[in-house]
Structures are given as C-alpha cells and as structure tokens.
Amino acid sequence: MDLHDAVGAIGGQTRDTPELPGLDSLYAAAAAGRPSDELEDLRAVLCRLPMLGPYNAMLVEVQRPGALYVATAWTWRHEFGRHPRPGARPLVILKPFMPVEFVYDVSETDGRPLPQGVMDPFRASGPVTEEGLSAFTGRLPDEAISYRETPFGSAQAGRTQTVGSWDPGRAPRKGEIRYAITVNDSTDPATRLATLFHELGHIYCGHLAGAGAQRHQRRALSPESQEFEAEIVSWLACGRLRIDSPSGRYLHGHLQPDGTMPPVSVQAVVHALGKVEAIAGGMRSLAAMVSGPPARDEEEPSAQEMLDFGAWEP
C-alpha cells in the first residue's frame, strides 16, 4: 500500500473509525535505509512535529522526511505573514469530520521571519506538578478509567486491571469504569506521570483482555512485547512534552539478546499515543495542564492549535 492508497482508505471513514491502514508498512518504507535506530527515528519525528497529532506527524514524515513546521496556507498568511511558494508541494493530513486537510512545511514558504520560539511552542513550561498530575488524572473517569496512588511492597511502578465484564464494541456508559490503574506513590510527579502513560499504553495498545480487539485485530503478543510497546508510548509522550522520564533507560532492558527490538506495531503505538494526548484535548493542552495551571476550556484555540487533532484520533 502506498500513501495514496492509505489516504484513499481514510477518505470514507467516520469519526468513530479513523483507522490508518498500513501505517507499519508506510513507516518501514519511509525509514528504509536510514542509519538511525528505529525508535530514535520515530521519536525524532513525533518530537519535531508536536503541532500535529501523532498520526498526522507520521503522515507528514512519510510525505516529506525532515519537515520542521507545518501549517495550512491560511495560517501561514494570516498568522505568520508567509505564503506557500509557487509550485509548493501540499502535504495531506487528517481533518476532523472531513477527509483530509492540506498543509505546507516552512521550507516551502516565503515571507516574514518566524517569531522566536514558534518552532517549539508545545513543550511543558516547567517540571510536572502535583496539581498538573491531578488535573490530568481527573479526566480519566471520562475515559472509563479509575486512578489511585498507593505504596507498593515491591519495586513495581504501576499496574492496570480490567473491571467487570463488558462488550468492547459498546461505548462506555457515563460513570462506567472499565480499567483501574494503580501507581506507586513513592515517586515524584514526573515519574508517576510517565508510569501512568505506560499503563495507558497497555490499555490503548489493546493488551488487556477484550480491549480494542475489534479496532486493531491485534496479533498475540508476548509479555515482553506488550511491556515494550507500553514503554514506547510513555517514552514518546514524555519526549513530545520535553519532560524527563526513565523510559529511555527501561527500553534498553526490553531489547532482545541480539540487541534488536521485540515485535511491536508502530500503528498500535501511534494509536495509543494519540488516545493519551486526546484525554487532555491535544498536545498543547496536555503540556499546559501538567506543568502549570490547567488550560481553560473556554479558551478559543488559534488556527494553528487546530492542527493538533489528538481529540479526534483513534
């Protein structure tokens, strides 16, 4: 499947089923021949394009490797005083409630210089705070997830359990809890947030019984691969926020004896990362939430913020 096939498959989908078939093969084709490690390469892409949700960042990278900052033609003109050059190549991304949107990389535009700091506006403004962690975890019940912190009698950082039995094809009812996440309370807020991202990775990668089976048609995974996928989700989420986490060190502990990665799915990881960011309403809101006063719901997002489509991604 090439990019045109993938985009064609997206065009007829609804908000409830915006799958991106073939993301694993698309990414493998885009990364073929690159000397960098696959994980570092994936992280570099997602951290370089934080103004996009994870799926859109991957789509842009497939079409234009090395893209630095993308925006619609309208945004370039009206917010930055720039315009796409004649013959500039538009890049296809997903559009909420519509098939696609077209954006242009900064390298394909001319006009006023970019304002200082505009290339990296989504990072957390400081350390993760207790208030920020609480603001994020306070949204979990809306996702049918409960959260609590407790001292563990071992070095275990966290765990997730399913609650009751339910049909994975049915949306959760209001107030229904399907998953219970427990995190070790003996660590600092940033480490607890990274642990929470890991546990959410298990949920949204479809590792738990009955979770997401209809959405991903998941193959059987070994416990090692499940831990590796969940840790990649945490590592990428922390990387996009530019916050310190131990995930990078833990990832090396999951490598196979010959130094290769256990079998993982880029599509499952990117799907899970998009779901994690969507809990906060997208990357910009997540960054503001965990390191400062929670973003106000009544604030009207700018046109460029609307390129972060995390809330609509699978």
Short mmCIF file of C-alpha atoms in Angstrom, two decimals:
data_model
loop_
_atom_site.label_atom_id
_atom_site.label_comp_id
_atom_site.label_asym_id
_atom_site.label_seq_id
_atom_site.Cartn_x
_atom_site.Cartn_y
_atom_site.Cartn_z
CA MET A 1 0.00 0.00 0.00
CA ASP A 2 1.40 3.41 -0.93
CA LEU A 3 0.47 6.78 0.54
CA HIS A 4 -2.29 7.39 -2.00
CA ASP A 5 -3.89 4.06 -1.09
CA ALA A 6 -3.76 4.95 2.60
CA VAL A 7 -5.27 8.39 2.08
CA GLY A 8 -7.97 6.90 -0.10
CA ALA A 9 -8.82 4.46 2.67
CA ILE A 10 -9.10 7.34 5.12
CA GLY A 11 -11.45 9.38 2.98
CA GLY A 12 -14.60 7.36 3.60
CA GLN A 13 -14.15 6.88 7.33
CA THR A 14 -16.10 8.39 10.18
CA ARG A 15 -15.08 9.94 13.46
CA ASP A 16 -15.54 6.57 15.15
CA THR A 17 -13.33 4.62 12.73
CA PRO A 18 -10.45 6.81 11.55
CA GLU A 19 -8.03 3.87 11.20
CA LEU A 20 -4.87 4.36 9.17
CA PRO A 21 -4.33 1.00 7.43
CA GLY A 22 -0.76 0.13 6.61
CA LEU A 23 0.96 2.60 8.96
CA ASP A 24 3.51 -0.06 9.87
CA SER A 25 4.43 -0.66 6.24
CA LEU A 26 4.35 3.06 5.41
CA TYR A 27 6.73 3.85 8.25
CA ALA A 28 9.01 0.95 7.38
CA ALA A 29 9.20 2.17 3.78
CA ALA A 30 9.91 5.74 4.87
CA ALA A 31 12.60 4.61 7.30
CA ALA A 32 14.28 2.16 4.93
CA GLY A 33 17.96 2.82 4.59
CA ARG A 34 18.19 5.31 7.43
CA PRO A 35 21.18 4.70 9.71
CA SER A 36 19.38 5.80 12.89
CA ASP A 37 17.76 3.41 15.30
CA GLU A 38 14.07 2.83 14.55
CA LEU A 39 12.90 4.04 17.94
CA GLU A 40 15.05 7.15 17.96
CA ASP A 41 13.86 7.86 14.43
CA LEU A 42 10.20 7.54 15.45
CA ARG A 43 10.72 9.75 18.49
CA ALA A 44 12.56 12.38 16.46
CA VAL A 45 9.65 12.63 14.04
CA LEU A 46 6.99 12.98 16.74
CA CYS A 47 9.05 15.44 18.80
CA ARG A 48 9.89 17.52 15.72
CA LEU A 49 6.21 17.94 14.82
CA PRO A 50 4.35 18.47 18.11
CA MET A 51 1.84 20.81 16.45
CA LEU A 52 0.40 17.67 14.84
CA GLY A 53 -1.28 14.70 16.42
CA PRO A 54 0.81 11.50 16.19
CA TYR A 55 -0.97 10.08 13.13
CA ASN A 56 -0.63 13.33 11.22
CA ALA A 57 3.02 13.68 12.19
CA MET A 58 3.69 10.25 10.74
CA LEU A 59 1.76 11.08 7.58
CA VAL A 60 3.78 14.26 7.08
CA GLU A 61 7.07 12.43 7.66
CA VAL A 62 6.18 9.80 5.06
CA GLN A 63 5.45 12.53 2.51
CA ARG A 64 8.26 14.94 3.41
CA PRO A 65 11.01 13.46 5.59
CA GLY A 66 12.57 16.12 7.80
CA ALA A 67 9.63 18.55 7.78
CA LEU A 68 10.14 21.14 10.52
CA TYR A 69 6.89 23.06 10.98
CA VAL A 70 3.68 22.75 9.02
CA ALA A 71 0.57 24.89 8.75
CA THR A 72 -2.29 25.49 6.34
CA ALA A 73 -1.91 28.14 3.65
CA TRP A 74 -4.45 30.29 5.52
CA THR A 75 -2.44 30.06 8.76
CA TRP A 76 0.84 30.88 7.04
CA ARG A 77 -0.71 34.01 5.51
CA HIS A 78 -2.83 35.31 8.37
CA GLU A 79 -0.79 34.32 11.44
CA PHE A 80 2.78 34.38 10.16
CA GLY A 81 2.77 36.74 7.17
CA ARG A 82 4.13 34.00 4.93
CA HIS A 83 2.80 32.20 1.87
CA PRO A 84 3.50 28.93 0.06
CA ARG A 85 5.82 29.37 -2.88
CA PRO A 86 4.51 28.77 -6.41
CA GLY A 87 4.65 25.04 -7.01
CA ALA A 88 4.96 24.24 -3.30
CA ARG A 89 4.01 20.66 -2.54
CA PRO A 90 0.97 20.36 -0.24
CA LEU A 91 1.08 17.65 2.41
CA VAL A 92 -2.00 15.62 3.28
CA ILE A 93 -3.13 15.25 6.90
CA LEU A 94 -6.34 14.13 8.58
CA LYS A 95 -9.04 16.73 9.15
CA PRO A 96 -11.68 16.43 11.90
CA PHE A 97 -15.06 15.48 10.39
CA MET A 98 -13.60 15.81 6.86
CA PRO A 99 -11.46 13.51 4.73
CA VAL A 100 -8.19 15.49 4.59
CA GLU A 101 -6.50 18.87 5.07
CA PHE A 102 -3.52 20.29 3.18
CA VAL A 103 -0.53 21.85 4.92
CA TYR A 104 2.87 23.21 3.86
CA ASP A 105 6.25 22.91 5.51
CA VAL A 106 8.02 26.13 6.47
CA SER A 107 10.76 25.32 3.95
CA GLU A 108 8.15 25.70 1.18
CA THR A 109 7.07 29.19 2.25
CA ASP A 110 8.38 32.75 1.92
CA GLY A 111 7.66 35.91 3.89
CA ARG A 112 8.33 37.37 7.31
CA PRO A 113 10.78 35.60 9.65
CA LEU A 114 9.10 33.27 12.13
CA PRO A 115 8.67 34.66 15.65
CA GLN A 116 11.24 33.47 18.15
CA GLY A 117 10.21 30.24 19.84
CA VAL A 118 7.42 29.41 17.41
CA MET A 119 9.16 26.20 16.32
CA ASP A 120 8.77 24.64 19.77
CA PRO A 121 5.62 26.02 21.42
CA PHE A 122 4.20 22.80 22.85
CA ARG A 123 6.74 21.70 25.44
CA ALA A 124 5.88 21.67 29.12
CA SER A 125 6.78 25.02 30.66
CA GLY A 126 8.41 23.51 33.74
CA PRO A 127 8.52 20.43 35.97
CA VAL A 128 5.43 18.28 36.28
CA THR A 129 3.48 19.44 39.33
CA GLU A 130 1.21 17.59 41.71
CA GLU A 131 -1.60 19.89 40.59
CA GLY A 132 -0.86 19.13 36.95
CA LEU A 133 -0.85 15.40 37.52
CA SER A 134 -4.13 15.67 39.41
CA ALA A 135 -5.67 17.72 36.60
CA PHE A 136 -4.78 15.02 34.09
CA THR A 137 -5.87 12.08 36.24
CA GLY A 138 -9.12 13.92 36.98
CA ARG A 139 -10.08 13.40 33.34
CA LEU A 140 -9.56 9.64 33.38
CA PRO A 141 -13.05 8.71 34.67
CA ASP A 142 -14.49 10.22 31.48
CA GLU A 143 -12.44 7.56 29.66
CA ALA A 144 -13.85 4.77 31.89
CA ILE A 145 -10.57 4.61 33.80
CA SER A 146 -10.05 4.95 37.56
CA TYR A 147 -6.75 6.08 39.06
CA ARG A 148 -5.25 5.79 42.51
CA GLU A 149 -1.84 6.01 44.11
CA THR A 150 -0.69 3.59 46.78
CA PRO A 151 2.60 2.37 48.26
CA PHE A 152 3.65 -0.91 46.65
CA GLY A 153 5.52 -3.51 48.64
CA SER A 154 7.91 -4.05 45.74
CA ALA A 155 9.70 -2.09 43.07
CA GLN A 156 6.59 -2.23 40.87
CA ALA A 157 5.80 1.19 39.43
CA GLY A 158 2.19 0.60 38.41
CA ARG A 159 -0.42 -1.86 37.23
CA THR A 160 -3.70 -1.90 35.31
CA GLN A 161 -6.61 -4.24 35.81
CA THR A 162 -9.88 -4.67 33.94
CA VAL A 163 -13.04 -4.04 35.94
CA GLY A 164 -16.01 -6.37 35.42
CA SER A 165 -17.03 -7.70 32.01
CA TRP A 166 -18.24 -5.58 29.12
CA ASP A 167 -18.62 -5.56 25.37
CA PRO A 168 -15.57 -3.84 23.77
CA GLY A 169 -17.79 -2.89 20.84
CA ARG A 170 -20.04 -0.78 23.08
CA ALA A 171 -19.02 2.71 24.16
CA PRO A 172 -18.74 3.10 27.96
CA ARG A 173 -21.81 4.43 29.73
CA LYS A 174 -21.49 7.59 31.78
CA GLY A 175 -19.82 6.75 35.08
CA GLU A 176 -18.78 3.27 33.94
CA ILE A 177 -15.26 2.17 34.89
CA ARG A 178 -13.59 -0.46 32.75
CA TYR A 179 -9.97 -0.17 33.84
CA ALA A 180 -8.33 0.52 37.20
CA ILE A 181 -4.82 1.99 37.17
CA THR A 182 -2.72 1.95 40.34
CA VAL A 183 0.58 3.84 40.54
CA ASN A 184 3.29 3.70 43.20
CA ASP A 185 3.02 6.90 45.25
CA SER A 186 6.66 6.89 46.38
CA THR A 187 7.99 8.69 43.29
CA ASP A 188 7.94 12.28 42.05
CA PRO A 189 5.10 13.63 39.86
CA ALA A 190 7.07 13.29 36.60
CA THR A 191 7.84 9.63 37.25
CA ARG A 192 4.23 8.93 38.22
CA LEU A 193 3.05 10.64 35.03
CA ALA A 194 5.45 8.52 32.97
CA THR A 195 4.15 5.41 34.74
CA LEU A 196 0.58 6.49 34.01
CA PHE A 197 1.45 6.96 30.33
CA HIS A 198 2.86 3.41 30.37
CA GLU A 199 -0.31 1.95 31.86
CA LEU A 200 -2.47 3.89 29.41
CA GLY A 201 -0.25 2.44 26.69
CA HIS A 202 -1.28 -1.05 27.77
CA ILE A 203 -4.95 -0.07 27.55
CA TYR A 204 -4.84 1.72 24.21
CA CYS A 205 -2.45 -0.75 22.54
CA GLY A 206 -5.08 -3.40 23.24
CA HIS A 207 -3.00 -5.54 25.61
CA LEU A 208 -5.76 -6.20 28.12
CA ALA A 209 -8.44 -8.84 27.67
CA GLY A 210 -11.24 -7.58 25.44
CA ALA A 211 -9.62 -4.16 25.00
CA GLY A 212 -9.58 -2.81 21.47
CA ALA A 213 -9.65 -6.22 19.78
CA GLN A 214 -12.22 -5.06 17.24
CA ARG A 215 -10.30 -1.91 16.39
CA HIS A 216 -6.83 -3.34 15.81
CA GLN A 217 -7.34 -7.04 15.13
CA ARG A 218 -4.30 -7.50 17.32
CA ARG A 219 -1.99 -10.47 16.95
CA ALA A 220 -0.89 -12.38 20.00
CA LEU A 221 1.95 -10.59 21.77
CA SER A 222 4.43 -11.91 24.27
CA PRO A 223 4.55 -10.18 27.68
CA GLU A 224 7.90 -8.73 26.62
CA SER A 225 6.43 -7.15 23.50
CA GLN A 226 3.49 -5.78 25.47
CA GLU A 227 5.80 -4.14 28.01
CA PHE A 228 7.96 -2.78 25.22
CA GLU A 229 5.02 -1.23 23.35
CA ALA A 230 3.63 0.36 26.53
CA GLU A 231 7.05 1.75 27.43
CA ILE A 232 7.46 3.21 23.94
CA VAL A 233 4.14 5.05 24.40
CA SER A 234 5.41 6.53 27.68
CA TRP A 235 8.78 7.42 26.17
CA LEU A 236 7.18 9.17 23.20
CA ALA A 237 4.63 11.05 25.33
CA CYS A 238 7.34 12.33 27.65
CA GLY A 239 9.55 13.19 24.69
CA ARG A 240 6.84 15.27 23.00
CA LEU A 241 6.32 17.13 26.28
CA ARG A 242 10.11 17.52 26.74
CA ILE A 243 9.93 16.18 30.29
CA ASP A 244 12.48 13.85 31.86
CA SER A 245 11.48 10.23 32.34
CA PRO A 246 13.29 6.94 32.95
CA SER A 247 11.58 5.34 29.94
CA GLY A 248 14.62 5.56 27.68
CA ARG A 249 16.68 3.50 30.11
CA TYR A 250 13.90 0.96 30.58
CA LEU A 251 13.53 0.45 26.83
CA HIS A 252 17.06 -0.92 26.55
CA GLY A 253 16.17 -3.51 29.19
CA HIS A 254 13.50 -4.88 26.85
CA LEU A 255 15.81 -5.39 23.86
CA GLN A 256 16.37 -8.95 22.73
CA PRO A 257 19.76 -10.63 23.36
CA ASP A 258 20.99 -9.71 19.87
CA GLY A 259 20.09 -6.04 20.50
CA THR A 260 17.02 -5.99 18.29
CA MET A 261 13.54 -4.88 19.33
CA PRO A 262 10.82 -7.34 20.28
CA PRO A 263 7.99 -7.46 17.70
CA VAL A 264 5.93 -4.25 18.04
CA SER A 265 3.41 -2.33 15.95
CA VAL A 266 4.08 1.30 15.10
CA GLN A 267 0.37 1.65 14.31
CA ALA A 268 -0.64 0.42 17.76
CA VAL A 269 1.89 2.71 19.48
CA VAL A 270 0.87 5.80 17.49
CA HIS A 271 -2.80 4.99 18.05
CA ALA A 272 -2.20 4.75 21.81
CA LEU A 273 -0.18 7.97 21.92
CA GLY A 274 -2.97 9.83 20.15
CA LYS A 275 -5.50 8.49 22.65
CA VAL A 276 -3.33 9.55 25.61
CA GLU A 277 -2.96 13.10 24.28
CA ALA A 278 -6.67 13.27 23.46
CA ILE A 279 -7.51 12.82 27.16
CA ALA A 280 -6.19 16.35 27.71
CA GLY A 281 -7.58 17.71 24.43
CA GLY A 282 -4.33 17.54 22.48
CA MET A 283 -0.63 18.17 22.99
CA ARG A 284 -0.84 21.90 23.69
CA SER A 285 -3.45 21.40 26.41
CA LEU A 286 -1.54 18.45 27.87
CA ALA A 287 1.67 20.48 28.13
CA ALA A 288 -0.13 23.38 29.84
CA MET A 289 -2.01 21.01 32.12
CA VAL A 290 0.84 19.01 33.61
CA SER A 291 3.30 21.84 34.22
CA GLY A 292 1.15 24.81 35.07
CA PRO A 293 -2.42 25.97 35.53
CA PRO A 294 -4.79 23.69 33.56
CA ALA A 295 -5.74 25.05 30.16
CA ARG A 296 -9.12 26.80 30.34
CA ASP A 297 -11.82 25.01 28.41
CA GLU A 298 -13.36 28.30 27.36
CA GLU A 299 -10.21 29.49 25.58
CA GLU A 300 -10.74 29.60 21.82
CA PRO A 301 -7.86 27.77 20.08
CA SER A 302 -5.98 29.55 17.35
CA ALA A 303 -5.98 28.20 13.82
CA GLN A 304 -2.58 26.63 14.37
CA GLU A 305 -3.73 24.87 17.54
CA MET A 306 -6.44 23.23 15.49
CA LEU A 307 -3.73 21.28 13.64
CA ASP A 308 -3.33 19.18 16.79
CA PHE A 309 -6.12 16.74 16.11
CA GLY A 310 -5.47 14.44 19.07
CA ALA A 311 -9.05 14.63 20.28
CA TRP A 312 -10.32 13.14 17.03
CA GLU A 313 -7.72 10.46 16.53
CA PRO A 314 -8.30 6.76 17.21
#
